Structures are given as structure tokens and as C-alpha cells.
Amino acid sequence: MKKAKNQRRNSSRTLSAIRTPKSEILLGAHMSIGGGVHMAIERARSINCTAMQIFVKNNMQWFARPLTKEEIRSFLNHAQHGELLSIFAHANYLINLAATNPQFHANSLRALSEELTRAAQLELPFLVLHPGAHLGAGEEAGLEKITKSINRVFARIPKVKTKIALETTAGQGSCLGEKFEHLACIIDNAREPDRLCVCLDTAHIFAAGYDLGSEKAVRKTFREFDRVIGLDRLAAIHVNDSKTARGSRVDRHEHIGKGQIGLDAFRFIMRERRFRRIPKVLETPKGKDLAEDVVNMKTLRDLL
Ligand code: ZN
Ligand code: FE
Ligand code: FE
């Protein structure tokens, strides 16, 4: 009985991808692009993801040769492309829009422009970005530098439709973005706020000190997000549990239910009607066989 039901689900998948019925949850994980960007699609679909996040190039390199037409085509025309109802990108970790070293800052602007362009070629709606680290310059100076940098990047690539999704951070070191107010400040002062949205990472906001310990607390935290940033800006949720304690400001992702956040927060996120169309993506440790993703996705689905 159960098997037949699953089969029916699978056979209707292509069609459902076109109709994107409200019942389909957008759940998946960050996927490696090893072997080419199109390989991420195969990895994600091999474990039934309906959403995925990818890097648009090696995430520890500043620059890369442009994507070839063939690479773009094999991604966009992949037979399973439509089965992923949400695909978005994450920027590389070297980019720091608040960098104090002029060379690093220049590299950051160029790398971000190039990654947005690559993401646009792959028709991805947004690129998740850590706002930046002020490296001692102070919060205010850092936020101003980030905002100006975003203005410059957008001015360089006026036709690129891929937005920047600013990610909430754990506030490790001098990293900005651990307060919702930081992201709101950047958005409010940016020249083109319509090109900005937000990605909320559960492990990060927990490490930053936000309370996710009970349904009541989670509701309060999201009310706060709505008041300060606005839920209409929320483009994606990184569903990660946290190895580290609330308020530790240390960013260590843990498998769902195995960390310190507890399942109440994930149950709320999975069940909340307003988040139904928001992709939920794991960034938890895993091996090549993706077994951990399978377990984490099952844990999350079971909360429905
Ligand atoms: Zn991130
Ligand atoms: Fe994240
Ligand atoms: Fe993280």
C-alpha cells in the first residue's frame, strides 16, 4: 500500500513540478557541484530533494573561468531540473564586503559580481551571502561599508536578476549579521533594496542568542524577525541544529535533533503555513553517500 503510494508520487513528480502544488514541501540540502554544476541536480534528486543550494564555483577560490555554454545548458536542460522546485546559490566564503585590506575588498566586489552573474546564468533567484566581518573597524563602519559595497556591485551588473540573500550569522569574531537589525540596516540603506532578500539560518540565530527553545519562543523570535526585517524578505531557511550553546556566537552545525536547538523550532518551521513556499535546506555534515541528509530530511518530514 505504502509502496504504491510512493510510486504514484514519483510518477506525478514532473507534472507536479510544473504545477508546483501547495502541498509540496521545499526541502533539501546543500549539494556539491563536483563534476559540474549539473551533477548537483543528480545528487539532490537521488535522495528526493525538492530544493537545493549550490556554490556556483569552488567555494575557496576567489575567481574561476566563466561557465561555458555547455555547462549552463547541461544544468538548465537536465532531465531532473524541473523536479527541484527551488534551487539557489551560496557565495564563497572568502568574500568580505567589509574587508579593510583594499586588495581583499576589491577581490570581494569582483568575486561577488561574478558569482551573481554565474547564478543568473543558471537562472537562480538569489545568492546567499554572509554580510561581512568588520575586522575591528566597528559595527557601524562595517555595516556602512557593506551597504556601499552592495550598491557598487549592483551598479556593475544592472541587468543581473539574481538577488543577494543576506544571511543571519552567529556573530563569530567580528562577523556582522547576528542581529536582525544589522540586515535591516543594510536593506534600509541600500540603493536597490528590491535586489536584496534574507536567508535565515537556525544554527546561526541560535548561536547569536535568539531563543528557539519552545514553540512560544520560536514564535516570538519570528515575530521579531517580521518586525525588524519583514517576513516578506525571507527567501530561504537553512535548517541546521547547533553543536554550540545559545548565545555562544560559535557557528558549528549539527544534525537535526542531535544539537542544542531541540525539535520545537524545526517542528514550527516545517508546519508553519507562511513558510510553505520558503525552501528549507540543510547544511549539516555529510559523507559522499548523503546518508546523513536522508536521515535529517526524514527527521524534518516526520515533524509534519
Ligand atoms: Zn552561509
Ligand atoms: Fe547557513
Ligand atoms: Fe554556518
PDB file of C-alpha atoms and ligand atoms in Angstrom:
ATOM      1  CA  MET A   1       0.000   0.000   0.000  1.00  0.00           C
ATOM      2  CA  LYS A   2       2.705   2.375   1.064  1.00  0.00           C
ATOM      3  CA  LYS A   3       4.825   1.429  -1.933  1.00  0.00           C
ATOM      4  CA  ALA A   4       2.046   2.097  -4.416  1.00  0.00           C
ATOM      5  CA  LYS A   5       1.507   5.489  -2.885  1.00  0.00           C
ATOM      6  CA  ASN A   6       5.200   6.326  -3.218  1.00  0.00           C
ATOM      7  CA  GLN A   7       5.231   5.207  -6.828  1.00  0.00           C
ATOM      8  CA  ARG A   8       2.285   7.393  -7.633  1.00  0.00           C
ATOM      9  CA  ARG A   9       4.050  10.308  -6.032  1.00  0.00           C
ATOM     10  CA  ASN A  10       7.157   9.719  -8.120  1.00  0.00           C
ATOM     11  CA  SER A  11       5.372   9.326 -11.425  1.00  0.00           C
ATOM     12  CA  SER A  12       3.479  12.566 -10.915  1.00  0.00           C
ATOM     13  CA  ARG A  13       6.596  14.443  -9.958  1.00  0.00           C
ATOM     14  CA  THR A  14       7.378  16.008 -13.311  1.00  0.00           C
ATOM     15  CA  LEU A  15       3.852  17.221 -13.660  1.00  0.00           C
ATOM     16  CA  SER A  16       3.761  18.455 -10.079  1.00  0.00           C
ATOM     17  CA  ALA A  17       6.961  20.361 -10.745  1.00  0.00           C
ATOM     18  CA  ILE A  18       5.146  22.332 -13.403  1.00  0.00           C
ATOM     19  CA  ARG A  19       2.074  22.933 -11.318  1.00  0.00           C
ATOM     20  CA  THR A  20       4.045  23.305  -8.057  1.00  0.00           C
ATOM     21  CA  PRO A  21       1.104  22.402  -5.864  1.00  0.00           C
ATOM     22  CA  LYS A  22       0.970  23.994  -2.464  1.00  0.00           C
ATOM     23  CA  SER A  23       1.240  20.580  -0.849  1.00  0.00           C
ATOM     24  CA  GLU A  24       4.840  20.010  -1.978  1.00  0.00           C
ATOM     25  CA  ILE A  25       7.351  20.890   0.743  1.00  0.00           C
ATOM     26  CA  LEU A  26      10.511  22.581  -0.442  1.00  0.00           C
ATOM     27  CA  LEU A  27      13.105  20.556   1.423  1.00  0.00           C
ATOM     28  CA  GLY A  28      16.668  19.614   0.562  1.00  0.00           C
ATOM     29  CA  ALA A  29      20.332  20.188   1.262  1.00  0.00           C
ATOM     30  CA  HIS A  30      23.434  21.926   0.044  1.00  0.00           C
ATOM     31  CA  MET A  31      24.862  19.828  -2.786  1.00  0.00           C
ATOM     32  CA  SER A  32      28.384  19.535  -4.163  1.00  0.00           C
ATOM     33  CA  ILE A  33      28.977  20.688  -7.758  1.00  0.00           C
ATOM     34  CA  GLY A  34      31.909  18.275  -8.148  1.00  0.00           C
ATOM     35  CA  GLY A  35      31.921  17.029 -11.747  1.00  0.00           C
ATOM     36  CA  GLY A  36      29.986  20.094 -12.925  1.00  0.00           C
ATOM     37  CA  VAL A  37      27.010  22.137 -11.764  1.00  0.00           C
ATOM     38  CA  HIS A  38      24.530  19.693 -13.341  1.00  0.00           C
ATOM     39  CA  MET A  39      25.848  16.914 -11.078  1.00  0.00           C
ATOM     40  CA  ALA A  40      24.342  18.688  -8.072  1.00  0.00           C
ATOM     41  CA  ILE A  41      20.888  18.108  -9.575  1.00  0.00           C
ATOM     42  CA  GLU A  42      21.532  14.368  -9.774  1.00  0.00           C
ATOM     43  CA  ARG A  43      22.843  14.223  -6.226  1.00  0.00           C
ATOM     44  CA  ALA A  44      19.841  16.139  -4.883  1.00  0.00           C
ATOM     45  CA  ARG A  45      17.305  14.049  -6.792  1.00  0.00           C
ATOM     46  CA  SER A  46      18.999  10.787  -5.786  1.00  0.00           C
ATOM     47  CA  ILE A  47      17.734  11.486  -2.253  1.00  0.00           C
ATOM     48  CA  ASN A  48      14.435  13.105  -3.305  1.00  0.00           C
ATOM     49  CA  CYS A  49      15.261  16.701  -2.502  1.00  0.00           C
ATOM     50  CA  THR A  50      12.744  19.238  -3.789  1.00  0.00           C
ATOM     51  CA  ALA A  51      15.091  22.131  -3.002  1.00  0.00           C
ATOM     52  CA  MET A  52      18.855  22.571  -3.051  1.00  0.00           C
ATOM     53  CA  GLN A  53      21.626  25.065  -2.537  1.00  0.00           C
ATOM     54  CA  ILE A  54      24.864  25.059  -4.529  1.00  0.00           C
ATOM     55  CA  PHE A  55      28.061  27.031  -4.866  1.00  0.00           C
ATOM     56  CA  VAL A  56      28.448  28.472  -8.342  1.00  0.00           C
ATOM     57  CA  LYS A  57      32.180  27.687  -8.311  1.00  0.00           C
ATOM     58  CA  ASN A  58      34.848  26.287  -5.986  1.00  0.00           C
ATOM     59  CA  ASN A  59      33.937  27.934  -2.695  1.00  0.00           C
ATOM     60  CA  MET A  60      37.506  28.510  -1.503  1.00  0.00           C
ATOM     61  CA  GLN A  61      38.743  30.258  -4.651  1.00  0.00           C
ATOM     62  CA  TRP A  62      38.407  33.933  -5.459  1.00  0.00           C
ATOM     63  CA  PHE A  63      37.810  33.559  -9.185  1.00  0.00           C
ATOM     64  CA  ALA A  64      37.109  30.934 -11.794  1.00  0.00           C
ATOM     65  CA  ARG A  65      36.884  30.744 -15.568  1.00  0.00           C
ATOM     66  CA  PRO A  66      33.388  31.636 -16.780  1.00  0.00           C
ATOM     67  CA  LEU A  67      30.781  28.901 -17.119  1.00  0.00           C
ATOM     68  CA  THR A  68      30.707  27.522 -20.643  1.00  0.00           C
ATOM     69  CA  LYS A  69      27.526  27.403 -22.732  1.00  0.00           C
ATOM     70  CA  GLU A  70      27.602  23.609 -22.437  1.00  0.00           C
ATOM     71  CA  GLU A  71      27.821  23.747 -18.633  1.00  0.00           C
ATOM     72  CA  ILE A  72      24.895  26.150 -18.456  1.00  0.00           C
ATOM     73  CA  ARG A  73      22.877  24.051 -20.900  1.00  0.00           C
ATOM     74  CA  SER A  74      23.546  20.770 -19.141  1.00  0.00           C
ATOM     75  CA  PHE A  75      22.319  22.368 -15.927  1.00  0.00           C
ATOM     76  CA  LEU A  76      19.208  24.121 -17.264  1.00  0.00           C
ATOM     77  CA  ASN A  77      18.218  21.310 -19.620  1.00  0.00           C
ATOM     78  CA  HIS A  78      18.904  18.487 -17.209  1.00  0.00           C
ATOM     79  CA  ALA A  79      16.031  15.999 -17.272  1.00  0.00           C
ATOM     80  CA  GLN A  80      15.609  16.286 -13.492  1.00  0.00           C
ATOM     81  CA  HIS A  81      15.980  20.073 -13.298  1.00  0.00           C
ATOM     82  CA  GLY A  82      12.215  20.593 -13.016  1.00  0.00           C
ATOM     83  CA  GLU A  83      11.950  18.151 -10.151  1.00  0.00           C
ATOM     84  CA  LEU A  84      13.805  20.637  -7.974  1.00  0.00           C
ATOM     85  CA  LEU A  85      11.213  23.265  -7.174  1.00  0.00           C
ATOM     86  CA  SER A  86      13.763  25.617  -5.653  1.00  0.00           C
ATOM     87  CA  ILE A  87      17.451  25.948  -6.494  1.00  0.00           C
ATOM     88  CA  PHE A  88      19.569  28.762  -5.152  1.00  0.00           C
ATOM     89  CA  ALA A  89      23.217  29.615  -4.636  1.00  0.00           C
ATOM     90  CA  HIS A  90      25.575  30.335  -1.753  1.00  0.00           C
ATOM     91  CA  ALA A  91      28.502  32.718  -2.232  1.00  0.00           C
ATOM     92  CA  ASN A  92      32.062  31.631  -1.494  1.00  0.00           C
ATOM     93  CA  TYR A  93      33.486  32.111   1.983  1.00  0.00           C
ATOM     94  CA  LEU A  94      36.358  34.440   1.048  1.00  0.00           C
ATOM     95  CA  ILE A  95      34.118  37.368   0.164  1.00  0.00           C
ATOM     96  CA  ASN A  96      34.098  40.082   2.835  1.00  0.00           C
ATOM     97  CA  LEU A  97      32.329  43.275   1.795  1.00  0.00           C
ATOM     98  CA  ALA A  98      33.644  44.979   4.941  1.00  0.00           C
ATOM     99  CA  ALA A  99      37.271  43.950   4.309  1.00  0.00           C
ATOM    100  CA  THR A 100      39.732  46.592   5.490  1.00  0.00           C
ATOM    101  CA  ASN A 101      42.539  45.442   3.185  1.00  0.00           C
ATOM    102  CA  PRO A 102      41.989  47.228  -0.160  1.00  0.00           C
ATOM    103  CA  GLN A 103      43.034  44.204  -2.215  1.00  0.00           C
ATOM    104  CA  PHE A 104      40.685  41.851  -0.317  1.00  0.00           C
ATOM    105  CA  HIS A 105      37.896  44.364  -0.635  1.00  0.00           C
ATOM    106  CA  ALA A 106      38.423  44.765  -4.387  1.00  0.00           C
ATOM    107  CA  ASN A 107      38.542  40.974  -4.764  1.00  0.00           C
ATOM    108  CA  SER A 108      35.327  40.686  -2.774  1.00  0.00           C
ATOM    109  CA  LEU A 109      33.453  43.102  -5.038  1.00  0.00           C
ATOM    110  CA  ARG A 110      34.683  41.381  -8.166  1.00  0.00           C
ATOM    111  CA  ALA A 111      34.019  37.878  -6.849  1.00  0.00           C
ATOM    112  CA  LEU A 112      30.511  38.794  -5.748  1.00  0.00           C
ATOM    113  CA  SER A 113      29.689  40.389  -9.120  1.00  0.00           C
ATOM    114  CA  GLU A 114      30.995  37.318 -10.922  1.00  0.00           C
ATOM    115  CA  GLU A 115      29.118  34.886  -8.702  1.00  0.00           C
ATOM    116  CA  LEU A 116      25.870  36.808  -9.131  1.00  0.00           C
ATOM    117  CA  THR A 117      26.424  36.692 -12.878  1.00  0.00           C
ATOM    118  CA  ARG A 118      27.059  32.935 -12.784  1.00  0.00           C
ATOM    119  CA  ALA A 119      23.986  32.399 -10.617  1.00  0.00           C
ATOM    120  CA  ALA A 120      21.929  34.430 -13.099  1.00  0.00           C
ATOM    121  CA  GLN A 121      23.223  32.308 -15.988  1.00  0.00           C
ATOM    122  CA  LEU A 122      21.936  29.288 -14.082  1.00  0.00           C
ATOM    123  CA  GLU A 123      18.638  31.171 -13.559  1.00  0.00           C
ATOM    124  CA  LEU A 124      18.924  31.046  -9.782  1.00  0.00           C
ATOM    125  CA  PRO A 125      16.741  33.587  -7.943  1.00  0.00           C
ATOM    126  CA  PHE A 126      19.231  34.509  -5.209  1.00  0.00           C
ATOM    127  CA  LEU A 127      22.760  34.028  -3.870  1.00  0.00           C
ATOM    128  CA  VAL A 128      23.128  33.656  -0.108  1.00  0.00           C
ATOM    129  CA  LEU A 129      25.854  35.898   1.303  1.00  0.00           C
ATOM    130  CA  HIS A 130      27.347  36.406   4.751  1.00  0.00           C
ATOM    131  CA  PRO A 131      27.213  40.210   5.129  1.00  0.00           C
ATOM    132  CA  GLY A 132      30.864  40.563   6.178  1.00  0.00           C
ATOM    133  CA  ALA A 133      33.275  40.997   9.080  1.00  0.00           C
ATOM    134  CA  HIS A 134      34.317  44.477  10.192  1.00  0.00           C
ATOM    135  CA  LEU A 135      37.743  43.274  11.425  1.00  0.00           C
ATOM    136  CA  GLY A 136      37.943  45.847  14.194  1.00  0.00           C
ATOM    137  CA  ALA A 137      36.541  48.852  12.308  1.00  0.00           C
ATOM    138  CA  GLY A 138      33.361  48.646  14.391  1.00  0.00           C
ATOM    139  CA  GLU A 139      29.761  47.683  13.744  1.00  0.00           C
ATOM    140  CA  GLU A 140      28.595  50.941  12.257  1.00  0.00           C
ATOM    141  CA  ALA A 141      31.569  51.417   9.929  1.00  0.00           C
ATOM    142  CA  GLY A 142      31.274  47.781   8.873  1.00  0.00           C
ATOM    143  CA  LEU A 143      27.580  47.996   8.039  1.00  0.00           C
ATOM    144  CA  GLU A 144      28.142  51.174   6.062  1.00  0.00           C
ATOM    145  CA  LYS A 145      30.976  49.606   4.095  1.00  0.00           C
ATOM    146  CA  ILE A 146      28.835  46.546   3.325  1.00  0.00           C
ATOM    147  CA  THR A 147      25.930  48.682   2.132  1.00  0.00           C
ATOM    148  CA  LYS A 148      28.158  50.790  -0.125  1.00  0.00           C
ATOM    149  CA  SER A 149      29.807  47.671  -1.480  1.00  0.00           C
ATOM    150  CA  ILE A 150      26.450  46.145  -2.342  1.00  0.00           C
ATOM    151  CA  ASN A 151      25.493  49.371  -4.119  1.00  0.00           C
ATOM    152  CA  ARG A 152      28.691  49.192  -6.177  1.00  0.00           C
ATOM    153  CA  VAL A 153      28.245  45.524  -7.041  1.00  0.00           C
ATOM    154  CA  PHE A 154      24.657  46.056  -8.195  1.00  0.00           C
ATOM    155  CA  ALA A 155      25.704  49.124 -10.215  1.00  0.00           C
ATOM    156  CA  ARG A 156      28.273  46.980 -12.050  1.00  0.00           C
ATOM    157  CA  ILE A 157      25.706  44.383 -13.068  1.00  0.00           C
ATOM    158  CA  PRO A 158      22.459  46.290 -13.649  1.00  0.00           C
ATOM    159  CA  LYS A 159      20.826  43.529 -15.708  1.00  0.00           C
ATOM    160  CA  VAL A 160      21.527  40.631 -13.368  1.00  0.00           C
ATOM    161  CA  LYS A 161      18.259  39.455 -11.828  1.00  0.00           C
ATOM    162  CA  THR A 162      19.721  37.166  -9.153  1.00  0.00           C
ATOM    163  CA  LYS A 163      19.250  38.838  -5.786  1.00  0.00           C
ATOM    164  CA  ILE A 164      21.575  38.812  -2.792  1.00  0.00           C
ATOM    165  CA  ALA A 165      20.089  36.941   0.180  1.00  0.00           C
ATOM    166  CA  LEU A 166      21.841  38.304   3.268  1.00  0.00           C
ATOM    167  CA  GLU A 167      22.296  35.510   5.776  1.00  0.00           C
ATOM    168  CA  THR A 168      21.791  35.826   9.507  1.00  0.00           C
ATOM    169  CA  THR A 169      25.081  34.901  11.183  1.00  0.00           C
ATOM    170  CA  ALA A 170      26.288  33.561  14.527  1.00  0.00           C
ATOM    171  CA  GLY A 171      28.320  36.716  15.108  1.00  0.00           C
ATOM    172  CA  GLN A 172      31.593  34.848  15.381  1.00  0.00           C
ATOM    173  CA  GLY A 173      34.623  37.148  15.683  1.00  0.00           C
ATOM    174  CA  SER A 174      33.777  40.463  14.041  1.00  0.00           C
ATOM    175  CA  CYS A 175      31.171  38.996  11.683  1.00  0.00           C
ATOM    176  CA  LEU A 176      28.130  41.193  11.245  1.00  0.00           C
ATOM    177  CA  GLY A 177      24.599  39.901  10.801  1.00  0.00           C
ATOM    178  CA  GLU A 178      23.988  38.292  14.193  1.00  0.00           C
ATOM    179  CA  LYS A 179      21.259  40.832  14.902  1.00  0.00           C
ATOM    180  CA  PHE A 180      18.236  41.149  12.643  1.00  0.00           C
ATOM    181  CA  GLU A 181      18.822  44.913  12.925  1.00  0.00           C
ATOM    182  CA  HIS A 182      22.121  44.556  11.042  1.00  0.00           C
ATOM    183  CA  LEU A 183      20.390  43.082   7.999  1.00  0.00           C
ATOM    184  CA  ALA A 184      17.561  45.613   8.254  1.00  0.00           C
ATOM    185  CA  CYS A 185      20.122  48.434   8.354  1.00  0.00           C
ATOM    186  CA  ILE A 186      21.810  47.204   5.165  1.00  0.00           C
ATOM    187  CA  ILE A 187      18.492  46.748   3.357  1.00  0.00           C
ATOM    188  CA  ASP A 188      17.085  50.094   4.509  1.00  0.00           C
ATOM    189  CA  ASN A 189      20.158  51.993   3.352  1.00  0.00           C
ATOM    190  CA  ALA A 190      20.824  50.143   0.100  1.00  0.00           C
ATOM    191  CA  ARG A 191      20.178  51.974  -3.151  1.00  0.00           C
ATOM    192  CA  GLU A 192      18.359  48.988  -4.652  1.00  0.00           C
ATOM    193  CA  PRO A 193      16.600  47.235  -1.763  1.00  0.00           C
ATOM    194  CA  ASP A 194      14.435  45.248  -4.192  1.00  0.00           C
ATOM    195  CA  ARG A 195      17.543  43.277  -5.113  1.00  0.00           C
ATOM    196  CA  LEU A 196      18.016  42.131  -1.514  1.00  0.00           C
ATOM    197  CA  CYS A 197      16.354  39.367   0.480  1.00  0.00           C
ATOM    198  CA  VAL A 198      17.268  37.314   3.547  1.00  0.00           C
ATOM    199  CA  CYS A 199      18.257  33.748   4.399  1.00  0.00           C
ATOM    200  CA  LEU A 200      17.665  32.692   7.999  1.00  0.00           C
ATOM    201  CA  ASP A 201      19.985  30.052   9.447  1.00  0.00           C
ATOM    202  CA  THR A 202      18.567  28.389  12.577  1.00  0.00           C
ATOM    203  CA  ALA A 203      22.001  27.390  13.947  1.00  0.00           C
ATOM    204  CA  HIS A 204      23.307  30.911  13.421  1.00  0.00           C
ATOM    205  CA  ILE A 205      20.449  32.802  15.070  1.00  0.00           C
ATOM    206  CA  PHE A 206      20.535  30.342  17.993  1.00  0.00           C
ATOM    207  CA  ALA A 207      24.287  30.826  18.456  1.00  0.00           C
ATOM    208  CA  ALA A 208      23.680  34.556  18.145  1.00  0.00           C
ATOM    209  CA  GLY A 209      21.374  34.362  21.158  1.00  0.00           C
ATOM    210  CA  TYR A 210      17.831  34.173  19.745  1.00  0.00           C
ATOM    211  CA  ASP A 211      15.533  31.859  21.697  1.00  0.00           C
ATOM    212  CA  LEU A 212      14.317  28.776  19.816  1.00  0.00           C
ATOM    213  CA  GLY A 213      13.742  26.614  22.878  1.00  0.00           C
ATOM    214  CA  SER A 214       9.946  26.275  22.788  1.00  0.00           C
ATOM    215  CA  GLU A 215       7.159  26.898  20.310  1.00  0.00           C
ATOM    216  CA  LYS A 216       6.321  30.077  22.171  1.00  0.00           C
ATOM    217  CA  ALA A 217       9.932  31.256  21.984  1.00  0.00           C
ATOM    218  CA  VAL A 218      10.242  30.359  18.307  1.00  0.00           C
ATOM    219  CA  ARG A 219       7.068  32.296  17.505  1.00  0.00           C
ATOM    220  CA  LYS A 220       8.453  35.262  19.391  1.00  0.00           C
ATOM    221  CA  THR A 221      11.760  35.081  17.501  1.00  0.00           C
ATOM    222  CA  PHE A 222       9.973  35.013  14.141  1.00  0.00           C
ATOM    223  CA  ARG A 223       7.712  37.879  15.243  1.00  0.00           C
ATOM    224  CA  GLU A 224      10.893  39.782  15.966  1.00  0.00           C
ATOM    225  CA  PHE A 225      12.237  38.889  12.514  1.00  0.00           C
ATOM    226  CA  ASP A 226       8.986  40.107  10.979  1.00  0.00           C
ATOM    227  CA  ARG A 227       9.034  43.351  12.962  1.00  0.00           C
ATOM    228  CA  VAL A 228      12.677  44.185  12.211  1.00  0.00           C
ATOM    229  CA  ILE A 229      13.214  42.797   8.692  1.00  0.00           C
ATOM    230  CA  GLY A 230       9.793  41.668   7.463  1.00  0.00           C
ATOM    231  CA  LEU A 231       8.825  38.091   6.631  1.00  0.00           C
ATOM    232  CA  ASP A 232       8.255  39.191   3.030  1.00  0.00           C
ATOM    233  CA  ARG A 233      12.069  39.391   2.713  1.00  0.00           C
ATOM    234  CA  LEU A 234      12.574  35.809   3.858  1.00  0.00           C
ATOM    235  CA  ALA A 235      13.770  33.839   0.818  1.00  0.00           C
ATOM    236  CA  ALA A 236      15.210  30.672   2.388  1.00  0.00           C
ATOM    237  CA  ILE A 237      15.802  28.904   5.670  1.00  0.00           C
ATOM    238  CA  HIS A 238      18.991  26.992   6.468  1.00  0.00           C
ATOM    239  CA  VAL A 239      17.745  24.230   8.740  1.00  0.00           C
ATOM    240  CA  ASN A 240      20.734  23.304  10.898  1.00  0.00           C
ATOM    241  CA  ASP A 241      20.873  22.223  14.510  1.00  0.00           C
ATOM    242  CA  SER A 242      23.661  23.738  16.605  1.00  0.00           C
ATOM    243  CA  LYS A 243      26.529  21.959  18.379  1.00  0.00           C
ATOM    244  CA  THR A 244      27.158  25.095  20.382  1.00  0.00           C
ATOM    245  CA  ALA A 245      25.041  26.718  23.072  1.00  0.00           C
ATOM    246  CA  ARG A 246      22.571  29.540  22.607  1.00  0.00           C
ATOM    247  CA  GLY A 247      24.442  32.832  22.640  1.00  0.00           C
ATOM    248  CA  SER A 248      27.857  31.169  22.190  1.00  0.00           C
ATOM    249  CA  ARG A 249      28.430  33.082  18.925  1.00  0.00           C
ATOM    250  CA  VAL A 250      30.212  29.990  17.649  1.00  0.00           C
ATOM    251  CA  ASP A 251      28.977  28.551  14.342  1.00  0.00           C
ATOM    252  CA  ARG A 252      29.001  24.712  14.429  1.00  0.00           C
ATOM    253  CA  HIS A 253      26.249  22.921  12.560  1.00  0.00           C
ATOM    254  CA  GLU A 254      24.797  19.678  13.970  1.00  0.00           C
ATOM    255  CA  HIS A 255      22.339  17.070  12.686  1.00  0.00           C
ATOM    256  CA  ILE A 256      18.667  17.827  13.294  1.00  0.00           C
ATOM    257  CA  GLY A 257      17.650  16.783  16.807  1.00  0.00           C
ATOM    258  CA  LYS A 258      21.242  15.989  17.828  1.00  0.00           C
ATOM    259  CA  GLY A 259      22.215  19.508  18.801  1.00  0.00           C
ATOM    260  CA  GLN A 260      21.125  22.094  21.335  1.00  0.00           C
ATOM    261  CA  ILE A 261      18.220  23.709  19.499  1.00  0.00           C
ATOM    262  CA  GLY A 262      15.676  20.951  20.090  1.00  0.00           C
ATOM    263  CA  LEU A 263      12.889  19.862  17.755  1.00  0.00           C
ATOM    264  CA  ASP A 264      10.319  22.541  18.667  1.00  0.00           C
ATOM    265  CA  ALA A 265      11.918  25.085  16.348  1.00  0.00           C
ATOM    266  CA  PHE A 266      12.109  22.664  13.431  1.00  0.00           C
ATOM    267  CA  ARG A 267       8.541  21.471  14.001  1.00  0.00           C
ATOM    268  CA  PHE A 268       7.333  25.061  13.856  1.00  0.00           C
ATOM    269  CA  ILE A 269       9.331  25.810  10.700  1.00  0.00           C
ATOM    270  CA  MET A 270       8.105  22.653   8.968  1.00  0.00           C
ATOM    271  CA  ARG A 271       4.466  23.200   9.901  1.00  0.00           C
ATOM    272  CA  GLU A 272       4.093  26.949   9.599  1.00  0.00           C
ATOM    273  CA  ARG A 273       1.807  27.840   6.677  1.00  0.00           C
ATOM    274  CA  ARG A 274       3.635  31.071   5.939  1.00  0.00           C
ATOM    275  CA  PHE A 275       6.866  29.101   5.351  1.00  0.00           C
ATOM    276  CA  ARG A 276       5.345  26.577   2.995  1.00  0.00           C
ATOM    277  CA  ARG A 277       6.782  28.259  -0.100  1.00  0.00           C
ATOM    278  CA  ILE A 278      10.123  29.009   1.592  1.00  0.00           C
ATOM    279  CA  PRO A 279      12.849  26.485   0.675  1.00  0.00           C
ATOM    280  CA  LYS A 280      14.385  24.731   3.680  1.00  0.00           C
ATOM    281  CA  VAL A 281      17.897  23.498   3.101  1.00  0.00           C
ATOM    282  CA  LEU A 282      20.293  21.521   5.305  1.00  0.00           C
ATOM    283  CA  GLU A 283      23.957  22.452   5.700  1.00  0.00           C
ATOM    284  CA  THR A 284      24.877  19.662   8.071  1.00  0.00           C
ATOM    285  CA  PRO A 285      27.986  17.443   7.920  1.00  0.00           C
ATOM    286  CA  LYS A 286      27.783  14.511   5.497  1.00  0.00           C
ATOM    287  CA  GLY A 287      29.649  11.878   3.559  1.00  0.00           C
ATOM    288  CA  LYS A 288      29.635  11.202  -0.189  1.00  0.00           C
ATOM    289  CA  ASP A 289      26.651   8.815   0.039  1.00  0.00           C
ATOM    290  CA  LEU A 290      24.458  11.610   1.505  1.00  0.00           C
ATOM    291  CA  ALA A 291      23.164   9.187   4.165  1.00  0.00           C
ATOM    292  CA  GLU A 292      23.122  11.923   6.806  1.00  0.00           C
ATOM    293  CA  ASP A 293      20.984  14.156   4.572  1.00  0.00           C
ATOM    294  CA  VAL A 294      18.495  11.303   4.171  1.00  0.00           C
ATOM    295  CA  VAL A 295      18.215  10.905   7.951  1.00  0.00           C
ATOM    296  CA  ASN A 296      17.938  14.658   8.589  1.00  0.00           C
ATOM    297  CA  MET A 297      15.294  15.091   5.881  1.00  0.00           C
ATOM    298  CA  LYS A 298      13.310  12.208   7.352  1.00  0.00           C
ATOM    299  CA  THR A 299      13.527  13.732  10.818  1.00  0.00           C
ATOM    300  CA  LEU A 300      12.198  17.003   9.414  1.00  0.00           C
ATOM    301  CA  ARG A 301       9.445  15.404   7.339  1.00  0.00           C
ATOM    302  CA  ASP A 302       8.333  13.392  10.361  1.00  0.00           C
ATOM    303  CA  LEU A 303       7.699  16.671  12.175  1.00  0.00           C
ATOM    304  CA  LEU A 304       4.945  17.442   9.656  1.00  0.00           C
TER     305      LEU A 304
HETATM  306 ZN    ZN B   1      26.100  30.591   4.898  1.00  0.00          ZN
HETATM  307 FE    FE B   2      23.850  28.919   6.516  1.00  0.00          FE
HETATM  308 FE    FE B   3      27.149  28.248   9.465  1.00  0.00          FE
END
